[in-house]
Amino acid sequence: MSNIGLIIEERSRDIGDFLVGRLIPFRKKRMIGPFIFIDHMGPTQLGPERYMDVDQHPHIGLATLTYMLEGELMHADSIGTEQRIAPGSVNWMVAGKGVSHTERTPDDLRNGRRFTAHGYQIWVALPKAFEMMSPEFHHIEATALPSWSDGAAQFKLIAGEGFGKKSSVPTHSPLFMIEVKTTASYELVIEDQLKGEIGICIVSGQIQACEQVIEKGNIVVSKVEDTCAVRIAANTHLLLFGGQPLPEARHIYWNFVSSDPDRIEAAKSAWASKTFPMMADDRSYVPLPGN
């Protein structure tokens, strides 16, 4: 998805072992492991007056991870993919040296009824060695993702490795993304279970960390490897994410991410001149910001 107008206003603060903010990037933390952008889509009601229609736009240097909680989307891209995504499954698009795509409400849902769309669009910066790889697309059904229970908590490993398990999403660097849902109060033990930087995205409910209560809509970022205890309230829904940080800084402009700013300039020029890889059967076009 394009990030035009979608980043929620920054509200960052420091509470001890953690930083708390509204999604990423925010002022004190530009990336969490290789994760460079998280957009919370909805929840919003769609129906006869409006649908989800993100026109053709480009990416370089990253992989997009789409994860829906409610509603469905149809993905199409310049390498010929057409893939519907339902709640709990994963669309993983590796942009590499350049790909264009759209995301739209499926035709059969444009039937006059109202429905809820709710999900996350996530960008993972690619390691330097993979930034110029050929684009790829992978779809993983919800039933193919590892899931398990521990007391009052239900876990699903969306991508990467954690808690001794590995997802089939073909990532390119050490990372993790895990969904957690609780039915009663639960103490989350992260130590020795996750490697690298750790973020906690509170979808609904609340957690208590370092004697502070953090409500839904915030991301909590651990500043240390051995975090203070995290107590998850009953009926709370979380996304844990992070991993090993990349050794080089990343530059970001609009939908382009790269360790080399010259590659971003080249991508901007190619998109403006429409020499960027384009979709064969879609004439929609999101212009560069300001154009």
Short mmCIF file of C-alpha atoms in Angstrom, two decimals:
data_model
loop_
_atom_site.label_atom_id
_atom_site.label_comp_id
_atom_site.label_asym_id
_atom_site.label_seq_id
_atom_site.Cartn_x
_atom_site.Cartn_y
_atom_site.Cartn_z
CA MET A 1 0.00 0.00 0.00
CA SER A 2 1.05 3.56 -0.55
CA ASN A 3 1.81 5.51 2.61
CA ILE A 4 0.25 8.76 1.43
CA GLY A 5 -1.58 10.29 4.38
CA LEU A 6 -1.67 7.02 6.34
CA ILE A 7 0.93 7.49 9.09
CA ILE A 8 -0.83 8.15 12.40
CA GLU A 9 0.28 11.23 14.31
CA GLU A 10 3.36 10.70 16.50
CA ARG A 11 2.81 10.37 20.24
CA SER A 12 6.10 8.98 21.52
CA ARG A 13 7.32 8.85 25.13
CA ASP A 14 9.97 7.11 27.20
CA ILE A 15 8.87 4.95 30.16
CA GLY A 16 12.13 3.26 31.21
CA ASP A 17 13.00 0.05 29.42
CA PHE A 18 10.60 0.93 26.59
CA LEU A 19 9.74 3.61 24.07
CA VAL A 20 6.04 4.05 23.34
CA GLY A 21 4.80 5.53 20.08
CA ARG A 22 2.15 5.46 17.39
CA LEU A 23 3.35 2.99 14.75
CA ILE A 24 6.64 3.43 12.89
CA PRO A 25 8.61 5.31 11.90
CA PHE A 26 8.45 7.74 14.82
CA ARG A 27 10.92 10.30 16.09
CA LYS A 28 12.97 8.24 18.54
CA LYS A 29 12.93 4.99 16.57
CA ARG A 30 13.01 4.92 12.78
CA MET A 31 13.20 1.12 12.48
CA ILE A 32 12.60 -1.92 14.70
CA GLY A 33 14.89 -4.67 13.46
CA PRO A 34 14.39 -4.60 9.67
CA PHE A 35 10.79 -3.29 10.01
CA ILE A 36 10.68 0.23 8.59
CA PHE A 37 6.97 1.06 8.22
CA ILE A 38 3.72 -0.15 9.78
CA ASP A 39 0.33 1.16 8.71
CA HIS A 40 -2.79 0.24 10.66
CA MET A 41 -5.66 0.02 8.17
CA GLY A 42 -8.99 0.59 9.86
CA PRO A 43 -11.07 -0.83 11.28
CA THR A 44 -13.34 0.94 8.84
CA GLN A 45 -16.72 0.26 7.30
CA LEU A 46 -16.74 -0.26 3.55
CA GLY A 47 -19.79 -0.55 1.35
CA PRO A 48 -21.75 1.04 -1.47
CA GLU A 49 -20.28 4.53 -1.08
CA ARG A 50 -16.60 3.55 -0.83
CA TYR A 51 -14.29 0.59 -1.15
CA MET A 52 -10.59 -0.05 -0.69
CA ASP A 53 -8.99 0.93 -3.98
CA VAL A 54 -5.26 1.65 -3.85
CA ASP A 55 -4.16 2.51 -7.38
CA GLN A 56 -0.93 1.38 -9.02
CA HIS A 57 2.14 2.54 -7.12
CA PRO A 58 5.81 1.45 -6.97
CA HIS A 59 8.23 -0.02 -4.44
CA ILE A 60 11.96 -0.76 -4.31
CA GLY A 61 14.29 -2.21 -1.67
CA LEU A 62 11.68 -3.73 0.63
CA ALA A 63 9.20 -6.54 1.14
CA THR A 64 5.56 -5.79 1.93
CA LEU A 65 3.64 -7.96 4.38
CA THR A 66 -0.13 -7.65 4.30
CA TYR A 67 -2.06 -9.16 7.21
CA MET A 68 -5.82 -8.77 7.42
CA LEU A 69 -7.84 -9.15 10.63
CA GLU A 70 -11.21 -8.52 8.95
CA GLY A 71 -12.24 -8.11 5.33
CA GLU A 72 -10.49 -9.17 2.15
CA LEU A 73 -8.30 -7.55 -0.51
CA MET A 74 -7.28 -8.44 -4.05
CA HIS A 75 -3.58 -7.93 -4.77
CA ALA A 76 -2.25 -7.54 -8.33
CA ASP A 77 1.26 -6.58 -9.44
CA SER A 78 3.65 -6.00 -12.32
CA ILE A 79 5.07 -9.55 -12.21
CA GLY A 80 1.62 -10.91 -13.06
CA THR A 81 0.33 -11.88 -9.61
CA GLU A 82 -3.37 -11.82 -8.78
CA GLN A 83 -3.99 -12.99 -5.23
CA ARG A 84 -6.89 -12.55 -2.87
CA ILE A 85 -6.05 -12.32 0.82
CA ALA A 86 -8.40 -13.34 3.62
CA PRO A 87 -8.02 -12.75 7.37
CA GLY A 88 -5.15 -14.67 8.95
CA SER A 89 -3.24 -15.39 5.75
CA VAL A 90 -0.15 -13.53 4.53
CA ASN A 91 0.70 -11.75 1.28
CA TRP A 92 4.49 -11.28 1.06
CA MET A 93 5.70 -9.21 -1.91
CA VAL A 94 9.43 -8.71 -2.38
CA ALA A 95 9.92 -5.51 -4.36
CA GLY A 96 13.68 -5.82 -4.85
CA LYS A 97 14.80 -3.71 -7.80
CA GLY A 98 11.26 -2.59 -8.57
CA VAL A 99 7.62 -3.66 -8.64
CA SER A 100 4.26 -1.90 -9.03
CA HIS A 101 1.02 -3.12 -7.48
CA THR A 102 -2.58 -2.38 -6.60
CA GLU A 103 -4.79 -3.50 -3.71
CA ARG A 104 -8.54 -3.38 -4.17
CA THR A 105 -11.79 -4.68 -2.71
CA PRO A 106 -12.66 -7.92 -4.59
CA ASP A 107 -15.45 -7.59 -7.16
CA ASP A 108 -17.79 -10.02 -5.40
CA LEU A 109 -17.75 -7.86 -2.24
CA ARG A 110 -19.00 -4.84 -4.21
CA ASN A 111 -22.56 -6.08 -3.78
CA GLY A 112 -24.13 -3.21 -1.84
CA ARG A 113 -23.54 -4.73 1.58
CA ARG A 114 -21.39 -3.13 4.25
CA PHE A 115 -18.42 -4.91 5.79
CA THR A 116 -15.42 -4.13 7.99
CA ALA A 117 -11.87 -3.86 6.67
CA HIS A 118 -9.13 -4.08 9.27
CA GLY A 119 -5.49 -5.04 8.87
CA TYR A 120 -1.85 -4.10 8.78
CA GLN A 121 0.42 -3.17 5.90
CA ILE A 122 4.05 -3.66 6.87
CA TRP A 123 7.33 -2.87 5.12
CA VAL A 124 10.46 -4.86 5.84
CA ALA A 125 13.70 -3.38 4.51
CA LEU A 126 15.73 -5.91 2.53
CA PRO A 127 19.38 -6.62 3.38
CA LYS A 128 21.82 -4.81 1.11
CA ALA A 129 22.64 -8.00 -0.81
CA PHE A 130 18.96 -8.45 -1.73
CA GLU A 131 17.92 -4.86 -2.45
CA MET A 132 18.31 -5.34 -6.21
CA MET A 133 16.91 -8.87 -6.46
CA SER A 134 14.13 -9.68 -8.92
CA PRO A 135 10.64 -9.14 -7.51
CA GLU A 136 8.78 -12.10 -5.99
CA PHE A 137 5.35 -12.75 -4.53
CA HIS A 138 4.32 -15.40 -2.00
CA HIS A 139 0.93 -16.19 -0.45
CA ILE A 140 0.74 -18.29 2.72
CA GLU A 141 -2.61 -19.57 3.96
CA ALA A 142 -3.52 -19.09 7.62
CA THR A 143 -3.57 -22.85 8.19
CA ALA A 144 0.09 -23.09 7.09
CA LEU A 145 1.31 -20.72 9.82
CA PRO A 146 2.50 -22.19 13.16
CA SER A 147 0.06 -21.62 16.02
CA TRP A 148 0.05 -22.72 19.66
CA SER A 149 -1.44 -21.97 23.07
CA ASP A 150 0.17 -21.20 26.42
CA GLY A 151 -2.26 -20.80 29.29
CA ALA A 152 -4.56 -17.87 28.52
CA ALA A 153 -2.64 -16.86 25.36
CA GLN A 154 -3.00 -18.03 21.77
CA PHE A 155 0.02 -17.46 19.50
CA LYS A 156 0.46 -17.43 15.71
CA LEU A 157 3.88 -17.04 14.06
CA ILE A 158 3.18 -14.86 11.02
CA ALA A 159 6.75 -14.49 9.73
CA GLY A 160 10.30 -15.32 10.73
CA GLU A 161 11.34 -17.29 13.81
CA GLY A 162 10.39 -17.16 17.48
CA PHE A 163 9.51 -19.32 20.47
CA GLY A 164 11.36 -22.22 18.83
CA LYS A 165 9.19 -22.17 15.71
CA LYS A 166 9.63 -20.98 12.10
CA SER A 167 7.13 -19.52 9.63
CA SER A 168 7.08 -20.57 5.97
CA VAL A 169 7.08 -16.92 4.83
CA PRO A 170 10.39 -16.67 2.88
CA THR A 171 12.09 -13.77 4.66
CA HIS A 172 15.63 -12.57 3.86
CA SER A 173 16.96 -11.57 7.29
CA PRO A 174 16.49 -12.65 10.94
CA LEU A 175 13.10 -11.29 12.05
CA PHE A 176 9.82 -12.24 13.69
CA MET A 177 6.18 -11.23 13.62
CA ILE A 178 3.83 -12.99 16.04
CA GLU A 179 0.14 -12.52 16.79
CA VAL A 180 -0.96 -12.96 20.42
CA LYS A 181 -4.53 -13.06 21.77
CA THR A 182 -5.44 -13.48 25.43
CA THR A 183 -8.59 -14.63 27.21
CA ALA A 184 -7.30 -13.76 30.70
CA SER A 185 -4.38 -11.85 32.21
CA TYR A 186 -1.08 -13.31 30.96
CA GLU A 187 2.59 -12.61 31.65
CA LEU A 188 4.56 -12.51 28.41
CA VAL A 189 8.06 -13.97 28.76
CA ILE A 190 10.19 -12.67 25.88
CA GLU A 191 13.65 -13.47 27.21
CA ASP A 192 15.40 -16.19 25.14
CA GLN A 193 12.32 -16.52 22.90
CA LEU A 194 12.91 -13.68 20.44
CA LYS A 195 16.19 -12.42 18.99
CA GLY A 196 16.95 -8.80 18.17
CA GLU A 197 14.96 -5.62 18.69
CA ILE A 198 11.42 -6.09 19.94
CA GLY A 199 8.25 -4.12 19.23
CA ILE A 200 4.80 -4.76 20.69
CA CYS A 201 1.86 -3.41 18.68
CA ILE A 202 -1.32 -3.23 20.77
CA VAL A 203 -4.21 -3.93 18.39
CA SER A 204 -6.83 -3.97 21.15
CA GLY A 205 -6.85 -4.17 24.93
CA GLN A 206 -3.84 -3.09 26.98
CA ILE A 207 -0.56 -4.17 28.52
CA GLN A 208 1.39 -3.18 31.62
CA ALA A 209 5.15 -2.65 31.25
CA CYS A 210 7.55 -0.96 33.69
CA GLU A 211 4.56 -0.11 35.92
CA GLN A 212 2.94 1.80 33.06
CA VAL A 213 -0.36 0.90 31.38
CA ILE A 214 -0.25 1.23 27.59
CA GLU A 215 -3.51 1.17 25.66
CA LYS A 216 -4.45 -0.03 22.17
CA GLY A 217 -3.13 1.91 19.18
CA ASN A 218 0.42 2.22 20.49
CA ILE A 219 3.63 0.41 19.72
CA VAL A 220 5.97 -0.37 22.60
CA VAL A 221 9.66 -0.70 21.71
CA SER A 222 12.10 -2.45 24.01
CA LYS A 223 15.35 -0.54 24.55
CA VAL A 224 17.14 -3.47 26.20
CA GLU A 225 17.45 -7.20 25.57
CA ASP A 226 16.25 -8.19 29.04
CA THR A 227 13.00 -6.26 29.24
CA CYS A 228 10.99 -5.74 32.37
CA ALA A 229 7.93 -7.97 32.72
CA VAL A 230 5.07 -7.44 30.28
CA ARG A 231 1.63 -8.22 31.67
CA ILE A 232 -1.06 -8.59 28.98
CA ALA A 233 -4.61 -7.83 30.07
CA ALA A 234 -7.51 -10.18 29.37
CA ASN A 235 -9.06 -9.97 25.90
CA THR A 236 -6.03 -8.22 24.43
CA HIS A 237 -4.74 -8.60 20.89
CA LEU A 238 -1.04 -7.94 20.14
CA LEU A 239 1.45 -8.15 17.31
CA LEU A 240 5.06 -8.78 18.35
CA PHE A 241 7.62 -7.85 15.70
CA GLY A 242 11.29 -7.06 15.25
CA GLY A 243 14.57 -8.84 14.69
CA GLN A 244 18.21 -8.12 14.00
CA PRO A 245 18.79 -4.54 12.81
CA LEU A 246 20.40 -4.09 9.43
CA PRO A 247 24.03 -2.87 9.59
CA GLU A 248 23.50 0.06 7.21
CA ALA A 249 21.15 3.03 7.51
CA ARG A 250 18.10 3.05 5.27
CA HIS A 251 16.82 6.01 3.27
CA ILE A 252 13.09 6.26 2.71
CA TYR A 253 11.17 8.43 0.27
CA TRP A 254 7.48 7.76 -0.31
CA ASN A 255 7.32 4.03 -1.24
CA PHE A 256 11.04 3.64 -1.92
CA VAL A 257 13.56 2.23 0.58
CA SER A 258 17.28 1.80 -0.06
CA SER A 259 20.72 1.86 1.52
CA ASP A 260 21.79 3.95 -1.51
CA PRO A 261 20.07 7.33 -1.98
CA ASP A 262 21.03 7.32 -5.66
CA ARG A 263 18.79 4.29 -6.19
CA ILE A 264 15.88 6.23 -4.74
CA GLU A 265 16.56 9.13 -7.09
CA ALA A 266 16.68 6.72 -10.04
CA ALA A 267 13.38 5.14 -8.95
CA LYS A 268 11.74 8.56 -8.62
CA SER A 269 12.84 9.46 -12.14
CA ALA A 270 11.67 6.14 -13.57
CA TRP A 271 8.26 6.41 -11.92
CA ALA A 272 7.79 10.02 -13.06
CA SER A 273 8.67 9.05 -16.65
CA LYS A 274 6.66 5.80 -16.45
CA THR A 275 9.70 3.72 -17.37
CA PHE A 276 9.41 1.89 -14.03
CA PRO A 277 8.06 -1.71 -14.24
CA MET A 278 4.32 -1.28 -14.72
CA MET A 279 1.31 -3.57 -14.62
CA ALA A 280 0.16 -4.87 -17.99
CA ASP A 281 -3.61 -4.55 -17.44
CA ASP A 282 -3.98 -1.60 -15.09
CA ARG A 283 -3.69 2.01 -16.25
CA SER A 284 -4.13 3.61 -12.84
CA TYR A 285 -1.18 5.64 -11.57
CA VAL A 286 -0.33 7.34 -8.27
CA PRO A 287 2.02 10.24 -9.04
CA LEU A 288 5.08 11.13 -6.98
CA PRO A 289 4.22 13.34 -4.00
CA GLY A 290 4.00 16.96 -5.08
CA ASN A 291 3.50 16.10 -8.75
#
